[in-house]
Short mmCIF file of C-alpha atoms in Angstrom, two decimals:
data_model
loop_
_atom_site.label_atom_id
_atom_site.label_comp_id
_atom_site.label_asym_id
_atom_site.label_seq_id
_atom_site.Cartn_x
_atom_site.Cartn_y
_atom_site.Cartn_z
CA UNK A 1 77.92 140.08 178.59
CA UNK A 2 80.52 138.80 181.61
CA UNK A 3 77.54 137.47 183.83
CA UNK A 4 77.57 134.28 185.92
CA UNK A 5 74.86 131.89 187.13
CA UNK A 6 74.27 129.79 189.95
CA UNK A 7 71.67 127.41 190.63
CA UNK A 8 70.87 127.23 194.20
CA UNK A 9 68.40 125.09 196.12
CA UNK A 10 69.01 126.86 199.49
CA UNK A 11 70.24 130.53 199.75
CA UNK A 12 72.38 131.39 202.53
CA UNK A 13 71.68 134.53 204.18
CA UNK A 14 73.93 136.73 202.63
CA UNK A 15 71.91 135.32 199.54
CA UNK A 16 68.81 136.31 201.16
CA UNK A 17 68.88 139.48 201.65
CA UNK A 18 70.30 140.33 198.33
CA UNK A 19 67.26 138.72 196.73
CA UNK A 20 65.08 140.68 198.83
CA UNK A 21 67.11 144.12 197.87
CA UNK A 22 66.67 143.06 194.10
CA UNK A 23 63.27 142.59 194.58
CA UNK A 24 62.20 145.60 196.38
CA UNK A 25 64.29 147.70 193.46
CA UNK A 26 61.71 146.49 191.42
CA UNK A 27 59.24 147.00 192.68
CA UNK A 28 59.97 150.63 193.49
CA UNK A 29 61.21 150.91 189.71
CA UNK A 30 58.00 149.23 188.24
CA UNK A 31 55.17 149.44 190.77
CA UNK A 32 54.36 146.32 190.75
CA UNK A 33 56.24 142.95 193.05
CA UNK A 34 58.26 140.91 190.29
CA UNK A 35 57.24 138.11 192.11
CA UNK A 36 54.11 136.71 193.96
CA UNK A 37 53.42 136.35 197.80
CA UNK A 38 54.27 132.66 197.86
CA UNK A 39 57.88 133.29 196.92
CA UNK A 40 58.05 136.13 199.66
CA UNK A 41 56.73 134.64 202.12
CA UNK A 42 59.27 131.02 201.40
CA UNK A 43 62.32 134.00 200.99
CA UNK A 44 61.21 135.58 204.85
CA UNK A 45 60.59 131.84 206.14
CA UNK A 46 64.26 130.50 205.43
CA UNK A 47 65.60 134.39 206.68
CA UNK A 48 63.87 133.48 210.40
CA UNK A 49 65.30 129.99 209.78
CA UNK A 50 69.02 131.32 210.09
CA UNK A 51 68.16 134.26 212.31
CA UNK A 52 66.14 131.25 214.80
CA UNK A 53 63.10 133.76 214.97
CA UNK A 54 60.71 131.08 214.16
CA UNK A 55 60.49 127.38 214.30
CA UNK A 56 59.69 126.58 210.84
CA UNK A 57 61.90 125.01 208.08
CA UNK A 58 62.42 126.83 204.97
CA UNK A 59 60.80 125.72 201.75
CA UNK A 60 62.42 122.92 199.93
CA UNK A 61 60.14 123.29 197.03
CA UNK A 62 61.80 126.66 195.82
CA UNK A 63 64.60 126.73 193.36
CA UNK A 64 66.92 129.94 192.98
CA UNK A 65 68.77 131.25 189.47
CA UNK A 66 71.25 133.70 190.76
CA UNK A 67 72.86 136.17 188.33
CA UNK A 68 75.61 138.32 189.16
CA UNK A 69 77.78 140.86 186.67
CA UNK A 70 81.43 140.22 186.34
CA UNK A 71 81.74 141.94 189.23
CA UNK A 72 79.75 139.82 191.30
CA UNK A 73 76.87 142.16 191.67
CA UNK A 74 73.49 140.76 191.54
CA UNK A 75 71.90 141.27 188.43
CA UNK A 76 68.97 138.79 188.46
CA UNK A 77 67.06 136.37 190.15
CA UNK A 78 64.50 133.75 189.24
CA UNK A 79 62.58 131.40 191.43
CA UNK A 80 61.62 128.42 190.22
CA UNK A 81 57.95 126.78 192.51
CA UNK A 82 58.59 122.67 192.15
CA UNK A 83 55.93 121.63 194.18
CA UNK A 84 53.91 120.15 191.51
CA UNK A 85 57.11 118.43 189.36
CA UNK A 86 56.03 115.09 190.58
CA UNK A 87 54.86 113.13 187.50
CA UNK A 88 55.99 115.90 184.71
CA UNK A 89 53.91 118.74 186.20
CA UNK A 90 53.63 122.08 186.18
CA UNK A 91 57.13 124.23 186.72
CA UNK A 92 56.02 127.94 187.64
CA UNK A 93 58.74 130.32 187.57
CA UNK A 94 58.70 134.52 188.47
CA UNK A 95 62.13 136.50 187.94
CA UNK A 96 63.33 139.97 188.13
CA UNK A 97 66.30 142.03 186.92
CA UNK A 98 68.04 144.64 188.26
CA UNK A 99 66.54 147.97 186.40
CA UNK A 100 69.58 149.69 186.16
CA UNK A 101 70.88 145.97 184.14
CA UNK A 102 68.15 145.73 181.54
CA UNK A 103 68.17 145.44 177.81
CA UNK A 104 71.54 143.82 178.10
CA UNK A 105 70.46 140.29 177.89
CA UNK A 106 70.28 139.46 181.42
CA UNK A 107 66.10 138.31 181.29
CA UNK A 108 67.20 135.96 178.40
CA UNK A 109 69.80 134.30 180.22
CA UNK A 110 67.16 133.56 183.31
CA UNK A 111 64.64 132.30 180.95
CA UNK A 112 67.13 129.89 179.15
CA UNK A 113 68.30 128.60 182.31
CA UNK A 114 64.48 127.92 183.19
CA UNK A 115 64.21 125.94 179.98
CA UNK A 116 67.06 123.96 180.44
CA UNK A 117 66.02 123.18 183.88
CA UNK A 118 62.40 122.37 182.76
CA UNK A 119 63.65 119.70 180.08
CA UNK A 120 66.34 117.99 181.83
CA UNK A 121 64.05 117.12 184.61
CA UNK A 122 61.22 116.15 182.01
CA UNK A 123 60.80 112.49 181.70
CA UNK A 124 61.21 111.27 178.54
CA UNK A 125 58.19 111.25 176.18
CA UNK A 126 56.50 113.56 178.95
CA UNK A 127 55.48 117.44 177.82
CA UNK A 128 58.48 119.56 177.75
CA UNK A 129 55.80 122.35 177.45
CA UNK A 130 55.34 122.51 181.44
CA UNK A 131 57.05 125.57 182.38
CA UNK A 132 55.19 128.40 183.22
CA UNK A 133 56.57 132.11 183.67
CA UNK A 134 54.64 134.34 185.29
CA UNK A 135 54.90 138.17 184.59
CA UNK A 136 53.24 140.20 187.11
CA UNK A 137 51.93 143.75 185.64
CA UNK A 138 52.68 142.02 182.18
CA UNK A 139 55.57 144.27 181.80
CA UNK A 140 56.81 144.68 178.62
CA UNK A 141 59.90 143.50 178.68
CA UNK A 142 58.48 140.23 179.76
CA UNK A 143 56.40 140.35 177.01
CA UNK A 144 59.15 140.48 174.29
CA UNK A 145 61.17 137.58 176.48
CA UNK A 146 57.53 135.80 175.72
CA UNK A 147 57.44 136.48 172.13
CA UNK A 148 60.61 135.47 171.53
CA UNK A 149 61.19 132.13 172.97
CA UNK A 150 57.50 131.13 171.52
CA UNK A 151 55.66 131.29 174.60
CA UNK A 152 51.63 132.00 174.35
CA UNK A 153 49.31 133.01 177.49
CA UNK A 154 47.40 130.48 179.28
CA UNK A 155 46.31 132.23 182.28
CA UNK A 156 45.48 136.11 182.91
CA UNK A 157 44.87 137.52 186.10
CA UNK A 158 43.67 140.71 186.52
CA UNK A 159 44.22 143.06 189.48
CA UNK A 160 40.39 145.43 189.62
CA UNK A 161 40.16 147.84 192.07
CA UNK A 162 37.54 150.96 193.23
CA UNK A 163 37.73 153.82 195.65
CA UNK A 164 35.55 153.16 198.74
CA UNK A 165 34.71 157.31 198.95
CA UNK A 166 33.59 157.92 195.42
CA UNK A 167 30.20 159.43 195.01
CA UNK A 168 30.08 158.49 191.46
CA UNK A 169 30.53 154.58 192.27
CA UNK A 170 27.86 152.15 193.18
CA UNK A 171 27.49 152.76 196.97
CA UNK A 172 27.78 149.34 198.51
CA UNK A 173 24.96 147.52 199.66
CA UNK A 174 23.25 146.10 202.50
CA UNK A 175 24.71 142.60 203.90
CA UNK A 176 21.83 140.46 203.53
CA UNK A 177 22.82 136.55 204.69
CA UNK A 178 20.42 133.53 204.01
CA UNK A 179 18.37 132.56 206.75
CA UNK A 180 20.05 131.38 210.03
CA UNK A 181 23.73 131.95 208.83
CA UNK A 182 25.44 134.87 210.52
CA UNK A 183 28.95 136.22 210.54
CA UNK A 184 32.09 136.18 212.72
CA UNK A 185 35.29 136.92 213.00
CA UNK A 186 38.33 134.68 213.20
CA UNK A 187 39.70 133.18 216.19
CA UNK A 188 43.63 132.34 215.74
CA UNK A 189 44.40 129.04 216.82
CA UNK A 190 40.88 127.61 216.44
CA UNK A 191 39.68 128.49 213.10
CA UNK A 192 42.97 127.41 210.74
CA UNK A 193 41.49 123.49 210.59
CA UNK A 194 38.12 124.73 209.12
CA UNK A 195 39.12 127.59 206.83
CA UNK A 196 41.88 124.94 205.19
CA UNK A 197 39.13 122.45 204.71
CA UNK A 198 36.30 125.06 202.97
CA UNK A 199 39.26 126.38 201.09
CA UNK A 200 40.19 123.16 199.61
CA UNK A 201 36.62 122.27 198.73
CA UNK A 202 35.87 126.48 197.13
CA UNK A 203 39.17 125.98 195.46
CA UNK A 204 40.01 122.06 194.50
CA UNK A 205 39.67 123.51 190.79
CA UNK A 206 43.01 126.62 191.20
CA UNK A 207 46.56 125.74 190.68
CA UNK A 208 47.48 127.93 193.93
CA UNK A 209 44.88 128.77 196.26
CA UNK A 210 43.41 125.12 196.54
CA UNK A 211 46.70 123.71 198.08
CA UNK A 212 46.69 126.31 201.54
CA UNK A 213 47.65 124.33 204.59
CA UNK A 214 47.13 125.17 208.22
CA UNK A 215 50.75 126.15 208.17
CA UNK A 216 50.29 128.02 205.33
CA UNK A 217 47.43 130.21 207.58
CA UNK A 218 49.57 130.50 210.96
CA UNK A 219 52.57 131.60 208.67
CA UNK A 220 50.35 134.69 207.01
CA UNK A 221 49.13 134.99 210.98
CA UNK A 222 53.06 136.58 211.58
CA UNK A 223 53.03 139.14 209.19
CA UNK A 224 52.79 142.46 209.65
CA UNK A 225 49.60 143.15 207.76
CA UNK A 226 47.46 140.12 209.45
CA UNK A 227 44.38 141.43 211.79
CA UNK A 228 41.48 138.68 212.40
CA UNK A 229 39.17 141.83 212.81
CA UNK A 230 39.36 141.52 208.87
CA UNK A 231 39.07 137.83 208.13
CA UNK A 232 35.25 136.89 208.04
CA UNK A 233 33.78 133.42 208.73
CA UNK A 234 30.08 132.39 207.92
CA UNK A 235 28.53 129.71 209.88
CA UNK A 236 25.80 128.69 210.30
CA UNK A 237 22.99 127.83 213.02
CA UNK A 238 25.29 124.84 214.57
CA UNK A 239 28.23 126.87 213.78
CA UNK A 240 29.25 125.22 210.65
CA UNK A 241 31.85 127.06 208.90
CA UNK A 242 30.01 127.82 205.44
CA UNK A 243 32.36 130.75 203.76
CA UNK A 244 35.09 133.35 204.49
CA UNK A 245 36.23 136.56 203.41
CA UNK A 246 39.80 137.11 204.13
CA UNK A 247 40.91 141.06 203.79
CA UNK A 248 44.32 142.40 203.56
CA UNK A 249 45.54 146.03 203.91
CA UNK A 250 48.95 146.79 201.85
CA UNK A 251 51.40 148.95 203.92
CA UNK A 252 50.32 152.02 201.64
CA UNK A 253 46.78 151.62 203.04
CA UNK A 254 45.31 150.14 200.22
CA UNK A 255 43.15 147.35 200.96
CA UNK A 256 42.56 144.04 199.34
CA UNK A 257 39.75 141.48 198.78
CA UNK A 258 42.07 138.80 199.43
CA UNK A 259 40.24 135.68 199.44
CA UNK A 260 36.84 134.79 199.41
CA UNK A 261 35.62 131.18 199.43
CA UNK A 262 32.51 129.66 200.08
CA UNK A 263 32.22 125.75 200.51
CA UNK A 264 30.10 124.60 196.99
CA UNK A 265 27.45 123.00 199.46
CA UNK A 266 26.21 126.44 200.13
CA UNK A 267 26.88 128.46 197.02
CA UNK A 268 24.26 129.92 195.05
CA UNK A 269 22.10 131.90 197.66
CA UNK A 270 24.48 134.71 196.98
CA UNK A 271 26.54 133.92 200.77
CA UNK A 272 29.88 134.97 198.36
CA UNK A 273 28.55 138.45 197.62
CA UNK A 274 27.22 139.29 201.28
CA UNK A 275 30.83 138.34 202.21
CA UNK A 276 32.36 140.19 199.97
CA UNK A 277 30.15 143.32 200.90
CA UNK A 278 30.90 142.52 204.79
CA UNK A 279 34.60 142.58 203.84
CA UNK A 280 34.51 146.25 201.52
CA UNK A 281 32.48 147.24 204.26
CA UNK A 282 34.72 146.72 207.20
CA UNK A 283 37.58 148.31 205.07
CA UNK A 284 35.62 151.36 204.23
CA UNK A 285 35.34 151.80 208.17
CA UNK A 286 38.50 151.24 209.45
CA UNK A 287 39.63 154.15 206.71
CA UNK A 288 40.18 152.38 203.67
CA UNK A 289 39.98 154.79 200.77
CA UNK A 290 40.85 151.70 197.76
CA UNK A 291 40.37 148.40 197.40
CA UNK A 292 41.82 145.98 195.13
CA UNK A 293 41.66 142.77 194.57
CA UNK A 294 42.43 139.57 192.24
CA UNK A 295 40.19 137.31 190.17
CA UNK A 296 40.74 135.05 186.65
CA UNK A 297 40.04 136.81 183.76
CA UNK A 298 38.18 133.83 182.27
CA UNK A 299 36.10 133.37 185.06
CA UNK A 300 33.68 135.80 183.98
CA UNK A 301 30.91 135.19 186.43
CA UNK A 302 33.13 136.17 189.11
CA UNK A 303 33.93 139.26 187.34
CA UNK A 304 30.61 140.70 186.20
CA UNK A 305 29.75 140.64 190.46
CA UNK A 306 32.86 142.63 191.01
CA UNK A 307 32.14 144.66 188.10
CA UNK A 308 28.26 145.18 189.72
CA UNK A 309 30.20 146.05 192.82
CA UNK A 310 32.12 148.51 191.00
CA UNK A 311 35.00 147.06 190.62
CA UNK A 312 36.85 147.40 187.41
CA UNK A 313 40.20 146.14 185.75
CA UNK A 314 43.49 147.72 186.95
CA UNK A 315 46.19 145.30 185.01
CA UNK A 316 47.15 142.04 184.76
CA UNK A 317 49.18 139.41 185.67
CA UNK A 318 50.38 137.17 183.01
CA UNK A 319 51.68 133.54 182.92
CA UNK A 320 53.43 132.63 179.61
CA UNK A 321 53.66 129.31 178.84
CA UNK A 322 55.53 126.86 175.79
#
């Protein structure tokens, strides 16, 4: 197979948009992004950078695998998430190939090039086992790739979903909040210090969600799909920020539970559910017909109140691991 690959720390723009192209062929071809929000949203952040839409600096904690055909058509693409490589951590890569350019070897090639990269910045004696490949929709093409280069699955996430207009579901309750807590929206440019902090605290134990940053928040602000008539803060009687519930709505209409964190000082009166509910509620209003949303499959108390809420599992998202 006459393919060549790059590694890149920086992708021009020319780059850029070719990724994105790649990408959104997948997706159309599979139904499901080859790669998560994170990487899209670092991809759009160095596009503005070269276009001078937006003040920001692009990501220096992405790394790019570009693969192009003898031809120099691109083929393939893998991103490669360093944040965490200080000290021998966690690599976390997601690729794609082209679908017209599968079964020809070109996944392989990626994957090798991740493992290369992941031991010759390993320290020696340190685990070589740190890289981590996700496969979103656990497609199974990934899941040969998986099989053969010995990789086994420590981390599932599954996608669950419900309609919001089906008789035969569980109708959705009543918000009932613990005494003198009430709910608000969010206010843009006030609220980004607070949600960080209860975030951090609901999340200090997940690889991802734990580590949001205020820039992190006014970035998501400047998509498209951002409305703080969705994103749910309860305080309290001094107007303590205590929880939020953070909804989405995918450009199909489909709406999402997209976050929902509650500060541990005031879990266990059931403030997460009535969130949640206040969320499903205000999508089921403003006309939407399906919700989705994401949750660990091991963290089975979280999924037996989604379940109770109707929710059940769509598909998964897989990280192999060696």
């Amino acid at each position: 197979m006459g393919v060549q690959l790059t590694w890149r720390n920086g992708l021009d723009d020319g780059e850029t948009a070719e990724v994105m192209g790649l990408l959104e062929e997948t997706e159309k071809a599979d139904g499901v992004a080859p790669v998560g929000e994170h990487v899209l949203l670092r991809l759009k952040a160095h596009r503005d950078v070269v276009h001078q839409i937006e003040p920001v600096q692009a990501d220096v904690r992405s790394e790019h695998f570009i693969l192009r055909d003898s031809g120099g058509a691109l083929i393939g693409y893998a991103h490669l998430d360093t944040e965490h490589e200080a000290g021998a951590g966690q690599l976390v890569a997601e690729l794609a190939v082209h679908p017209e350019r599968r079964g020809k070897g070109a996944g392989a090639r990626l994957v090798e090039a991740l493992l290369e990269r992941a031991e010759l910045g390993t320290e020696p004696d340190a685990d070589t086992g740190r890289l981590r490949i996700w496969s979103h929709g656990e497609h199974p093409g990934a899941v040969r790739l998986a099989e053969r280069y010995g990789f086994h699955r420590p981390r599932e996430l599954w996608r669950m979903g419900r309609e919001l207009a089906e008789p035969e579901l569980p109708e959705l309750p009543e918000v009932q909040l613990p005494e003198g807590v009430a709910i608000r929206t969010f206010r843009p440019g006030e609220d980004e210090a607070d949600v960080v902090r209860v975030n951090h605290r609901a999340f200090v134990w997940h690889p991802e969600q734990g580590d949001m940053t205020e820039q992190d928040v006014r970035t998501k602000e400047r998509e498209d799909w951002f409305d703080p008539a969705g994103f749910f803060l309860a305080v309290d009687a001094a107007g303590e920020l205590l929880g939020f519930h953070w909804t989405k709505v995918h450009p199909d209409g489909t709406g999402e539970v997209y976050v929902v964190g509650v500060d541990p000082q005031a879990q266990g009166g059931g403030l997460g559910k009535s969130l949640t509910v206040a969320g499903l509620r205000h999508l089921r209003d403003t006309g939407r017909s399906r919700v989705v949303l994401y949750v660990e499959a091991d963290n089975v108390p979280a999924v037996k109140v989604y379940q109770r809420l109707g929710f059940a599992k769509l598909d998964s998202d897989v990280q192999f691991g060696r």
